[in-house]
Amino acid sequence: MSRRIIFYAYLVCLMLPLYWLINLSFKGNVEISTTMTLWPIEPTLRNYAIIFTSPEWFDGFLFSLSYVALNTIISISVALPAAYAFSRYCFLGDKHLFFWLLTNRMAPAAVFALPYFNLYSSIGLFDSVWAVALAHCIFNVPLAVWILEGFISGVPREIDETARIDGYSFPRFFVRIFMPLIANGIGVAAFFCFMFSWVELLLARTLTNSKAISSIMTRSVSASGIDWGLLAAAGVLTLIPGALVIWFVRNHIAKGFALGRV
Amino acid sequence: MSLSLQDISLTVGGQHHLRDIALTLERGTVNVLLGPTRSGKTSLMRVMAGLDPTTTGRIIADGRDVTGQPVKKRSVAMVYQQFINYPALTVYENIASPLRVRGAPRAEIDRRVRAAAALLKLDNQLEKTPLKLSGGQQQRCAIARAVVRQADLVLLDEPLANLDYKLREELREELPRIFAETNAIFVYATTEPTEALMLGGNTACLAEGRLLQFGPAARVYRRPDSLEAAQTFSDPPMNIAEVTKRGRELVLPGGGAIAADGALAALGDGPYRLGVRAHHLELAPRPGSLRVPGTVDVTEITGSESYIHVHAGPLRWVALVAGVHELEPGSPIAVHVDPARLFVFDPEGRVVITPGSTAAHAPQRARG
């Protein structure tokens, strides 16, 4: 019995902020700022209506989704060959290089914001999906390499050799034989790339003219004050893509955290 | 085709995996590489296949130097100890894959895949993926892929080691038949002397990356060139005794002595090593047999046979005798051996007398 109470208390703590966000998104600003209500007394869809009708909000979502998708594709296609090389070959400094990749994740994004801003401004990449998609690679490529390396090392080398003996060319072997074997790993790596790119704020805001959804949300302040309801509705909508992706890879996420070494 | 290895050496990170191996394998023969783990069997196979480069030496196939030629261009098939298949493809596609890569016509692929599947009793499994099969079937699938290829060189690296006893027996009987028609060079690595004898053909004894002896299995077994070769080709390990010939006696290390009769009488005085195979030791004396008194250490009974571990002074011997013998550890025992069954080696391990040979014959190193 007491175990159950602890479980429910934990669940409440976990779900409360989420519930409050959803709760807010269906309220008007007057209700939000004057009273504390556990559920919307005067439920309204106004906040969602604004988002879906205003091009600024709608385009923000599209912009973010497109740089996230672009980044995921770039990260995975760059990380796959790299991870294969790290897993299968010995070369000078391979261990150091492998660790160095990870150090890219150790620096705060703010460190990279200024050089990226300056570089992109001078080559005309500023304020485009490419700007953000490429900048996010600095976190996501190392992560994807580490995850994929674990999964690739789980595939016996003998399969590679058998394919060589059978006469497969390397590209054909890689696409037809090898990639299906690490499909889980590719899925998990893609999920992590997606997630980090989707929630990243600083680079997305610095490298664009506030086009990304995360930066639009941070500046939805008007003369009449902060539009709490609108912000909450936007927050709920930003949760959805992440939730969808988690649903698809839910059985493999734990493996991903273990970097494939299960 | 014949495959000739000329003084192959392989050194990896300062470690000698292979040393000066010279070996010629003929088309249509079964060749067993026999040796304990890390003796160089797998290294040698990988060199033969072209998967690994050699440090020195040349590989000649049909008179052509193929040293350094990539594996893709060679006519090789290989089966590993682990069951290696392409998990994403069906059994049919697995077997078909070497043919598909070569762009064989569809009808021919189908005919050859079905023939290979029938040969390996996989007819009903063709639409499954390999991981849905049992271990034995997975290995059959891997072997089918090697068969369908019709390669000149077929390498099997302990293919049965991961199978259970019954499947191993079954597949071992089938293997030579399966590859008999292909007229390939068939190379089979194993750690088990019995497997080498059952497969027949030629046996190459390997130890620590060196080729000890190469020749027909029965000959290598009966007439090993050296103590090392005899040890490699012996299961349980050959029993050894360091003895000294003095006049008409062989003095045992424990202090006892046995009479040097028959072939043993011709030996000059000096130190020798006697080798006795475990199954040549008997519990009951026979006329003329040598008696070695000792103490029982432990008895292992495997169904109808007993392994009796005996020590006599510094000697630690194992006797393999028929029947069930439950002997108390510590009880006295005497084992007997027919002197005609003794192997005699000189202190350097070169053979002096093998059972059946009457005169001491000059040892010779295995070449080709």
XYZ file of C-alpha atoms in Angstrom:
630
model
C 0.000 0.000 0.000
C 2.686 2.468 1.024
C 4.588 1.502 -2.092
C 1.611 2.471 -4.161
C 1.347 5.830 -2.423
C 4.981 6.541 -3.180
C 4.423 5.552 -6.780
C 1.412 7.853 -7.179
C 3.194 10.706 -5.420
C 6.099 10.239 -7.817
C 3.753 10.164 -10.769
C 2.048 13.369 -9.628
C 5.387 15.146 -9.220
C 6.379 13.943 -12.671
C 3.194 14.892 -14.465
C 2.322 18.113 -12.641
C 4.426 20.531 -14.725
C 3.216 18.851 -17.898
C -0.396 19.064 -16.758
C 0.048 22.691 -15.783
C 1.360 23.526 -19.238
C -1.598 21.868 -20.916
C -3.919 23.476 -18.376
C -2.533 26.923 -19.167
C -2.789 26.426 -22.897
C -6.584 26.187 -22.681
C -7.019 29.275 -20.499
C -7.345 32.948 -21.362
C -4.776 35.411 -20.081
C -7.230 36.992 -17.610
C -7.905 33.672 -15.945
C -4.188 32.857 -15.834
C -3.118 36.133 -14.258
C -5.993 36.671 -11.818
C -6.942 33.307 -10.308
C -5.357 29.932 -9.705
C -7.628 27.262 -11.137
C -6.836 23.536 -11.303
C -8.609 23.241 -14.655
C -9.788 25.834 -17.190
C -12.983 27.481 -15.898
C -13.561 29.126 -19.257
C -11.802 26.758 -21.685
C -10.746 28.372 -24.940
C -8.976 27.332 -28.132
C -7.891 30.885 -28.852
C -4.223 30.196 -28.151
C -4.063 27.290 -30.598
C -6.063 29.219 -33.150
C -3.499 32.016 -33.075
C -0.609 29.616 -33.626
C -2.231 27.798 -36.507
C -3.404 30.965 -38.227
C -0.428 33.229 -37.655
C 2.260 32.599 -40.288
C 4.985 33.636 -37.861
C 4.235 30.800 -35.444
C 3.446 28.266 -38.116
C 6.586 29.008 -40.119
C 8.591 28.859 -36.906
C 7.509 25.279 -36.444
C 8.277 24.400 -40.046
C 11.644 26.122 -39.893
C 12.634 24.247 -36.761
C 11.431 20.909 -38.097
C 13.371 21.375 -41.298
C 16.697 22.207 -39.686
C 16.227 19.352 -37.225
C 15.511 16.903 -40.033
C 18.401 18.215 -42.086
C 20.740 17.979 -39.133
C 19.669 14.420 -38.367
C 20.301 13.340 -41.948
C 23.711 15.027 -42.109
C 24.792 13.714 -38.702
C 23.859 10.110 -39.427
C 25.322 10.007 -42.909
C 28.597 11.483 -41.684
C 28.722 9.442 -38.491
C 28.044 6.044 -40.107
C 31.316 5.730 -42.044
C 33.240 7.306 -39.167
C 31.809 4.879 -36.645
C 32.567 1.981 -38.979
C 36.170 3.080 -39.258
C 36.545 3.518 -35.499
C 35.048 0.108 -34.889
C 36.861 -1.883 -37.554
C 40.235 -0.322 -38.237
C 43.310 0.482 -36.233
C 44.981 3.677 -37.301
C 47.384 6.157 -35.798
C 45.719 7.982 -32.928
C 42.361 6.287 -33.379
C 41.625 6.139 -29.656
C 42.575 9.778 -29.143
C 40.516 10.910 -32.086
C 37.572 8.938 -30.808
C 37.781 10.600 -27.426
C 38.429 14.008 -28.940
C 35.090 13.714 -30.718
C 33.377 13.491 -27.389
C 35.144 16.560 -26.047
C 33.116 18.574 -28.549
C 30.148 17.890 -26.366
C 31.940 19.154 -23.292
C 32.099 22.779 -24.374
C 28.998 24.929 -23.792
C 27.180 25.992 -26.934
C 27.850 29.637 -26.111
C 31.514 29.059 -26.887
C 30.654 28.200 -30.468
C 27.923 30.791 -30.958
C 30.184 33.740 -31.701
C 32.559 32.048 -34.185
C 29.613 30.492 -36.013
C 27.805 33.819 -36.133
C 30.816 35.554 -37.567
C 31.606 32.800 -40.039
C 28.061 32.407 -41.301
C 27.582 36.160 -41.644
C 30.668 36.432 -43.813
C 29.795 33.537 -46.129
C 26.108 34.376 -46.374
C 24.816 31.350 -44.550
C 23.298 33.370 -41.728
C 19.569 33.020 -41.123
C 19.068 29.812 -43.108
C 18.139 26.263 -42.156
C 21.653 25.207 -43.163
C 23.155 27.546 -40.615
C 21.482 25.824 -37.710
C 21.601 22.326 -39.187
C 25.376 22.521 -39.683
C 26.029 24.197 -36.333
C 24.181 21.484 -34.478
C 26.447 18.878 -36.067
C 29.107 19.876 -33.577
C 27.115 18.138 -30.849
C 25.309 15.526 -32.851
C 28.026 14.015 -35.022
C 30.173 12.978 -32.025
C 27.139 11.611 -30.253
C 26.012 9.660 -33.300
C 29.539 8.305 -33.827
C 29.676 7.071 -30.253
C 26.280 5.433 -30.382
C 26.833 3.833 -33.785
C 30.322 2.615 -32.909
C 28.829 0.582 -30.074
C 26.236 -0.973 -32.309
C 28.740 -1.669 -35.089
C 31.170 -3.313 -32.679
C 28.326 -5.636 -31.736
C 28.298 -7.046 -35.271
C 30.934 -9.752 -35.715
C 33.762 -8.831 -38.088
C 33.338 -12.208 -39.719
C 30.207 -10.912 -41.417
C 32.279 -8.216 -43.121
C 34.842 -10.810 -44.133
C 32.247 -13.252 -45.386
C 30.857 -10.496 -47.580
C 34.348 -9.771 -48.903
C 34.868 -13.463 -49.603
C 31.485 -13.644 -51.315
C 32.669 -10.837 -53.557
C 30.592 -7.893 -52.356
C 31.932 -4.459 -53.138
C 32.189 -2.316 -50.031
C 29.317 0.106 -50.768
C 27.002 -2.739 -51.710
C 27.909 -4.687 -48.590
C 27.453 -1.623 -46.406
C 24.012 -0.724 -47.677
C 22.576 -4.139 -48.347
C 24.091 -6.293 -45.593
C 25.445 -4.044 -42.912
C 22.943 -1.245 -42.458
C 19.999 -3.572 -41.802
C 22.068 -5.146 -39.021
C 22.502 -1.874 -37.184
C 19.087 -0.446 -38.027
C 18.303 -0.171 -34.320
C 21.451 1.819 -33.739
C 20.717 4.129 -36.624
C 17.247 4.695 -35.213
C 18.523 5.455 -31.741
C 21.272 7.756 -33.006
C 18.755 9.589 -35.175
C 16.492 9.991 -32.181
C 19.217 11.562 -30.077
C 20.235 13.888 -32.897
C 16.626 14.890 -33.336
C 16.123 15.514 -29.657
C 19.240 17.594 -29.078
C 18.679 19.650 -32.161
C 14.998 20.197 -31.346
C 15.532 21.489 -27.825
C 18.637 23.545 -28.565
C 17.950 27.258 -28.149
C 21.129 29.263 -28.065
C 22.638 28.449 -31.469
C 19.234 28.359 -33.134
C 18.513 31.871 -31.878
C 21.948 33.347 -32.526
C 22.315 32.035 -36.054
C 18.877 33.068 -37.322
C 16.709 36.137 -37.226
C 14.473 34.540 -34.627
C 12.946 32.109 -37.062
C 13.251 28.976 -34.959
C 10.238 28.114 -32.857
C 12.253 28.109 -29.668
C 13.347 31.692 -30.224
C 9.876 32.834 -31.240
C 8.620 31.557 -27.923
C 11.187 33.495 -25.956
C 10.120 36.802 -27.462
C 6.322 36.534 -27.425
C 6.153 39.512 -25.221
C 3.933 42.352 -26.386
C 3.091 45.795 -25.055
C 0.245 44.312 -23.051
C 2.656 41.983 -21.258
C 3.441 38.320 -21.715
C 0.858 36.211 -23.512
C 0.977 33.232 -21.139
C -1.729 31.202 -22.823
C -0.139 31.475 -26.248
C 3.234 30.486 -24.859
C 1.732 27.462 -23.153
C -0.009 26.356 -26.342
C 3.254 26.685 -28.282
C 4.991 24.703 -25.559
C 2.469 21.891 -25.850
C 2.924 21.794 -29.605
C 6.718 21.606 -29.314
C 6.361 18.549 -27.123
C 4.483 16.629 -29.774
C 7.278 15.849 -32.284
C 9.557 14.660 -29.485
C 6.819 12.506 -28.020
C 6.118 10.971 -31.434
C 9.761 10.095 -32.016
C 10.119 8.648 -28.531
C 7.116 6.450 -29.228
C 8.848 4.922 -32.249
C 12.181 4.233 -30.597
C 10.913 3.529 -27.064
C 12.202 -0.040 -27.079
C 15.698 0.918 -28.139
C 16.446 4.045 -26.132
C 18.035 2.174 -23.249
C 20.401 0.514 -25.720
C 21.263 3.916 -27.067
C 22.199 5.227 -23.653
C 24.456 2.207 -23.228
C 25.991 3.206 -26.584
C 24.968 -0.150 -28.002
C 27.001 -2.129 -25.497
C 24.258 -4.170 -23.928
C 44.520 -26.262 -58.673
C 47.239 -26.650 -56.148
C 47.968 -24.151 -53.447
C 51.525 -23.805 -52.384
C 52.646 -21.824 -49.375
C 56.312 -20.916 -49.482
C 57.945 -20.093 -46.167
C 55.019 -18.084 -44.874
C 55.613 -16.023 -41.747
C 53.220 -13.693 -40.032
C 54.281 -11.364 -37.265
C 51.729 -9.098 -35.649
C 52.900 -6.562 -33.099
C 56.119 -8.492 -32.419
C 54.271 -11.751 -31.907
C 54.930 -14.645 -34.233
C 51.603 -15.992 -35.383
C 53.119 -18.093 -38.158
C 56.718 -19.135 -38.688
C 58.206 -20.386 -41.954
C 55.303 -22.508 -43.041
C 55.878 -24.486 -46.230
C 52.937 -26.524 -47.384
C 51.460 -27.689 -50.675
C 47.813 -28.650 -50.895
C 46.428 -30.498 -53.918
C 43.054 -30.198 -55.578
C 40.434 -32.683 -54.421
C 42.118 -33.381 -51.099
C 40.934 -33.006 -47.542
C 43.516 -31.275 -45.378
C 43.116 -30.962 -41.649
C 44.983 -28.322 -39.684
C 45.375 -29.795 -36.239
C 46.651 -27.943 -33.219
C 45.633 -26.454 -29.912
C 44.112 -22.973 -29.669
C 46.541 -20.220 -30.704
C 48.668 -22.670 -32.658
C 48.134 -20.657 -35.832
C 45.318 -22.561 -37.530
C 43.085 -19.545 -38.024
C 46.022 -17.295 -38.935
C 47.088 -19.775 -41.575
C 43.579 -19.987 -43.014
C 43.240 -16.232 -43.139
C 46.532 -16.034 -44.992
C 45.399 -18.749 -47.425
C 42.167 -16.857 -48.040
C 43.979 -13.563 -48.542
C 42.187 -11.905 -45.645
C 45.466 -11.147 -43.916
C 48.751 -10.234 -45.568
C 51.847 -12.281 -44.841
C 54.975 -10.775 -43.331
C 57.229 -12.880 -45.534
C 56.740 -15.751 -47.938
C 54.712 -16.312 -51.086
C 51.464 -18.017 -51.937
C 51.354 -19.775 -55.287
C 48.036 -20.946 -56.717
C 48.316 -23.051 -59.884
C 51.761 -21.674 -60.513
C 50.576 -18.061 -60.231
C 51.812 -15.860 -57.424
C 48.688 -14.646 -55.608
C 50.467 -13.149 -52.600
C 48.759 -9.890 -51.727
C 45.862 -10.439 -54.108
C 42.659 -9.212 -52.453
C 40.246 -11.858 -51.279
C 37.527 -10.593 -53.609
C 39.537 -11.743 -56.623
C 40.248 -15.192 -55.253
C 38.105 -18.248 -55.480
C 37.668 -18.905 -51.785
C 34.841 -19.921 -49.473
C 35.111 -19.839 -45.718
C 33.019 -21.128 -42.844
C 33.681 -19.872 -39.347
C 33.278 -21.394 -35.929
C 30.582 -18.831 -35.135
C 27.522 -19.210 -37.320
C 28.040 -16.362 -39.749
C 25.118 -15.569 -42.011
C 23.540 -12.343 -43.172
C 20.772 -11.949 -40.592
C 18.765 -9.511 -42.664
C 18.404 -11.886 -45.622
C 16.414 -15.091 -45.890
C 18.194 -18.419 -46.031
C 17.543 -18.511 -49.772
C 19.096 -15.087 -50.287
C 21.974 -15.986 -47.994
C 22.869 -18.993 -50.090
C 22.249 -17.086 -53.313
C 24.318 -14.070 -52.353
C 27.731 -15.151 -53.742
C 26.020 -15.944 -57.051
C 23.993 -12.732 -57.105
C 27.123 -10.664 -56.581
C 28.618 -12.350 -59.639
C 25.503 -11.635 -61.646
C 24.630 -15.249 -62.448
C 21.401 -15.743 -64.418
C 18.293 -16.022 -62.264
C 17.429 -19.580 -63.347
C 20.933 -20.815 -62.629
C 20.956 -19.175 -59.207
C 17.668 -20.848 -58.362
C 18.873 -24.251 -59.526
C 22.155 -24.071 -57.651
C 20.638 -22.668 -54.448
C 18.036 -25.423 -54.370
C 20.669 -28.085 -55.019
C 22.872 -26.765 -52.220
C 19.900 -26.478 -49.868
C 18.882 -30.056 -50.629
C 22.431 -31.255 -49.994
C 22.392 -29.583 -46.583
C 18.775 -30.466 -45.757
C 17.599 -26.883 -45.710
C 14.817 -27.331 -48.302
C 12.074 -26.352 -45.906
C 13.875 -23.438 -44.311
C 14.542 -21.317 -47.384
C 12.073 -18.558 -46.574
C 13.129 -18.114 -42.952
C 15.808 -15.744 -41.744
C 18.931 -17.393 -40.304
C 18.327 -16.316 -36.708
C 15.062 -18.259 -36.692
C 16.977 -21.496 -37.333
C 18.627 -23.789 -34.822
C 22.401 -23.612 -34.389
C 22.971 -26.654 -36.569
C 20.792 -25.256 -39.335
C 22.515 -21.888 -39.143
C 25.848 -23.584 -39.694
C 24.341 -25.642 -42.520
C 23.250 -22.391 -44.116
C 26.794 -21.019 -43.843
C 28.158 -24.237 -45.348
C 25.577 -24.123 -48.147
C 26.839 -20.658 -49.042
C 30.339 -22.082 -49.253
C 29.152 -24.994 -51.421
C 27.122 -22.963 -53.876
C 30.125 -20.808 -54.567
C 32.080 -23.754 -56.062
C 35.285 -22.156 -54.906
C 38.712 -23.644 -55.549
C 39.645 -23.321 -51.898
C 37.198 -24.158 -49.127
C 38.269 -23.167 -45.624
C 36.405 -24.427 -42.571
C 37.624 -22.986 -39.312
C 36.427 -25.302 -36.536
C 32.974 -25.328 -38.103
C 31.570 -27.859 -35.653
C 33.040 -26.542 -32.415
C 29.916 -24.607 -31.420
C 27.526 -27.436 -32.179
C 26.296 -30.006 -29.719
C 27.652 -33.518 -29.831
C 25.008 -35.162 -31.961
C 24.817 -32.466 -34.626
C 28.599 -32.465 -34.764
C 28.743 -36.208 -35.479
C 26.085 -35.891 -38.129
C 27.638 -32.954 -39.933
C 31.153 -34.338 -39.677
C 30.078 -37.435 -41.558
C 28.364 -35.373 -44.228
C 31.058 -32.762 -44.788
C 33.574 -34.743 -46.865
C 30.732 -36.048 -49.023
C 29.288 -32.566 -49.471
C 32.531 -31.174 -50.790
C 33.698 -34.328 -52.585
C 32.047 -33.358 -55.884
C 33.415 -29.827 -55.956
C 36.984 -31.066 -56.417
C 38.219 -28.170 -54.336
C 41.068 -27.917 -51.892
C 39.309 -28.568 -48.652
C 40.968 -27.230 -45.497
C 39.513 -27.980 -42.108
C 40.859 -26.649 -38.812
C 40.248 -28.489 -35.586
C 41.670 -28.866 -32.103
C 40.494 -32.462 -31.833
C 42.788 -35.306 -32.914
C 39.831 -37.684 -33.241
C 38.221 -35.315 -35.737
C 41.394 -35.306 -37.840
C 41.425 -39.122 -37.880
C 37.744 -39.380 -38.735
C 37.955 -36.918 -41.606
C 40.980 -38.735 -43.015
C 42.929 -37.069 -45.781
C 46.064 -35.198 -44.820
C 46.829 -33.749 -41.456
C 49.084 -30.801 -40.716
C 50.122 -30.594 -37.079
C 50.664 -27.047 -35.905
C 52.093 -25.705 -32.673
C 52.937 -22.109 -31.809
C 52.724 -21.050 -35.419
C 55.072 -23.738 -36.719
C 54.199 -26.614 -38.996
C 55.375 -29.742 -37.193
C 54.438 -32.388 -39.685
C 52.267 -32.843 -42.744
C 51.105 -36.076 -44.285
C 48.272 -38.613 -44.448
C 46.386 -38.546 -41.136
C 47.054 -42.171 -40.214
C 50.759 -41.874 -40.970
C 51.193 -38.697 -38.934
C 49.315 -40.362 -36.116
C 51.357 -43.562 -36.165
C 54.711 -42.100 -37.077
C 55.034 -38.640 -35.611
C 58.336 -36.960 -36.412
C 58.647 -35.374 -33.033
C 57.352 -35.441 -29.528
C 55.528 -32.167 -30.215
C 53.692 -33.625 -33.208
C 52.819 -36.710 -31.191
C 51.530 -34.504 -28.361
C 49.418 -32.422 -30.739
C 47.951 -35.546 -32.303
C 47.009 -37.224 -29.061
C 43.924 -36.996 -26.909
C 44.186 -37.434 -23.942
C 47.768 -36.101 -23.991
C 50.500 -38.642 -24.567
C 52.050 -39.953 -21.359
C 55.715 -39.049 -21.101
C 58.502 -40.509 -19.010
C 62.061 -39.212 -18.909
C 64.201 -42.342 -18.796
C 67.872 -43.239 -19.003
C 69.066 -46.240 -20.939
C 71.728 -48.037 -19.018
C 72.827 -51.392 -20.389
C 69.779 -53.666 -20.660
C 67.599 -51.408 -18.517
C 65.574 -48.232 -18.810
C 65.837 -46.380 -15.513
C 62.618 -44.570 -14.591
C 62.769 -41.163 -12.886
C 61.207 -42.570 -9.729
C 64.106 -44.945 -9.346
C 62.537 -48.098 -10.753
C 63.750 -49.717 -13.925
C 62.189 -51.651 -16.751
C 63.843 -54.114 -19.036
C 64.825 -52.831 -22.483
C 63.694 -55.579 -24.820
C 62.932 -55.796 -28.508
C 63.468 -52.563 -30.361
C 64.471 -50.842 -27.159
C 67.527 -53.065 -26.859
C 69.075 -51.401 -29.920
C 69.129 -47.966 -28.278
C 72.481 -46.560 -27.230
C 72.999 -45.614 -23.597
C 71.773 -42.168 -22.578
C 68.661 -40.141 -21.767
C 65.439 -40.654 -23.705
C 61.797 -39.725 -23.479
C 59.250 -42.480 -23.636
C 55.795 -41.737 -24.995
C 52.796 -43.936 -24.323
C 49.321 -43.297 -25.661
C 46.685 -43.439 -22.941
C 44.773 -46.296 -24.556
C 47.904 -48.439 -24.732
C 48.107 -48.611 -20.973
C 46.387 -51.650 -19.530
C 45.498 -52.796 -16.063
C 46.130 -56.491 -16.631
C 49.622 -57.779 -17.434
C 50.322 -59.606 -20.684
C 53.297 -61.738 -21.512
C 56.240 -59.452 -22.117
C 54.512 -56.218 -21.062
C 56.278 -53.643 -18.924
C 54.881 -53.001 -15.466
C 54.783 -49.510 -13.962
C 53.572 -49.467 -10.343
C 51.863 -46.302 -9.089
C 48.982 -44.776 -7.178
C 45.505 -43.798 -8.375
C 44.834 -40.020 -8.328
C 41.346 -39.926 -9.711
C 39.120 -41.921 -12.027
C 36.817 -40.410 -14.634
C 34.182 -42.683 -16.075
C 32.651 -41.827 -19.442
C 29.986 -44.433 -20.074
C 31.861 -47.537 -21.128
C 35.415 -46.219 -20.680
C 37.443 -45.051 -17.696
C 40.214 -42.469 -17.576
C 42.488 -43.445 -14.712
C 44.935 -40.772 -13.579
C 47.969 -42.446 -12.058
C 51.105 -41.110 -10.520
C 54.281 -43.064 -10.122
C 57.044 -40.976 -8.609
C 57.258 -37.794 -10.727
C 55.212 -39.363 -13.548
C 51.652 -38.223 -14.058
C 49.986 -40.577 -16.487
C 46.490 -41.118 -17.771
C 45.285 -44.563 -18.760
C 42.231 -44.974 -20.942
C 40.814 -48.429 -20.328
C 37.638 -50.137 -21.463
C 34.936 -50.860 -18.925
C 33.934 -49.137 -15.719
C 36.652 -49.108 -13.061
C 35.773 -47.328 -9.851
C 39.118 -47.117 -8.140
C 39.627 -45.366 -4.806
C 41.973 -42.400 -5.029
C 45.205 -43.292 -3.236
C 44.938 -46.993 -3.845
C 47.939 -48.744 -5.377
C 47.742 -49.746 -9.009
C 50.035 -51.117 -11.653
C 49.676 -50.167 -15.314
C 51.159 -52.289 -18.051
C 52.314 -51.456 -21.509
C 53.459 -53.599 -24.396
C 57.024 -52.417 -25.180
C 56.179 -52.641 -28.872
C 53.693 -49.801 -28.322
C 56.255 -47.356 -26.966
C 57.327 -44.200 -28.740
C 60.912 -43.227 -27.997
C 62.164 -39.680 -28.480
C 65.616 -38.261 -27.890
C 65.994 -35.463 -25.300
C 65.437 -32.816 -28.056
C 62.096 -34.407 -28.883
C 63.078 -36.010 -32.206
C 61.594 -39.420 -32.782
C 63.852 -42.449 -32.415
C 61.398 -45.338 -32.361
C 57.730 -45.474 -33.275
C 55.601 -48.526 -32.529
C 55.832 -51.071 -35.302
C 59.166 -49.864 -36.609
C 61.960 -52.259 -35.701
C 64.971 -50.087 -36.223
C 65.589 -46.569 -35.076
C 64.966 -44.389 -38.107
C 66.397 -41.045 -38.855
C 63.925 -38.236 -38.098
C 63.123 -35.872 -40.932
C 61.438 -32.527 -40.951
C 58.119 -32.165 -42.689
C 58.365 -30.437 -46.061
C 55.405 -30.249 -48.397
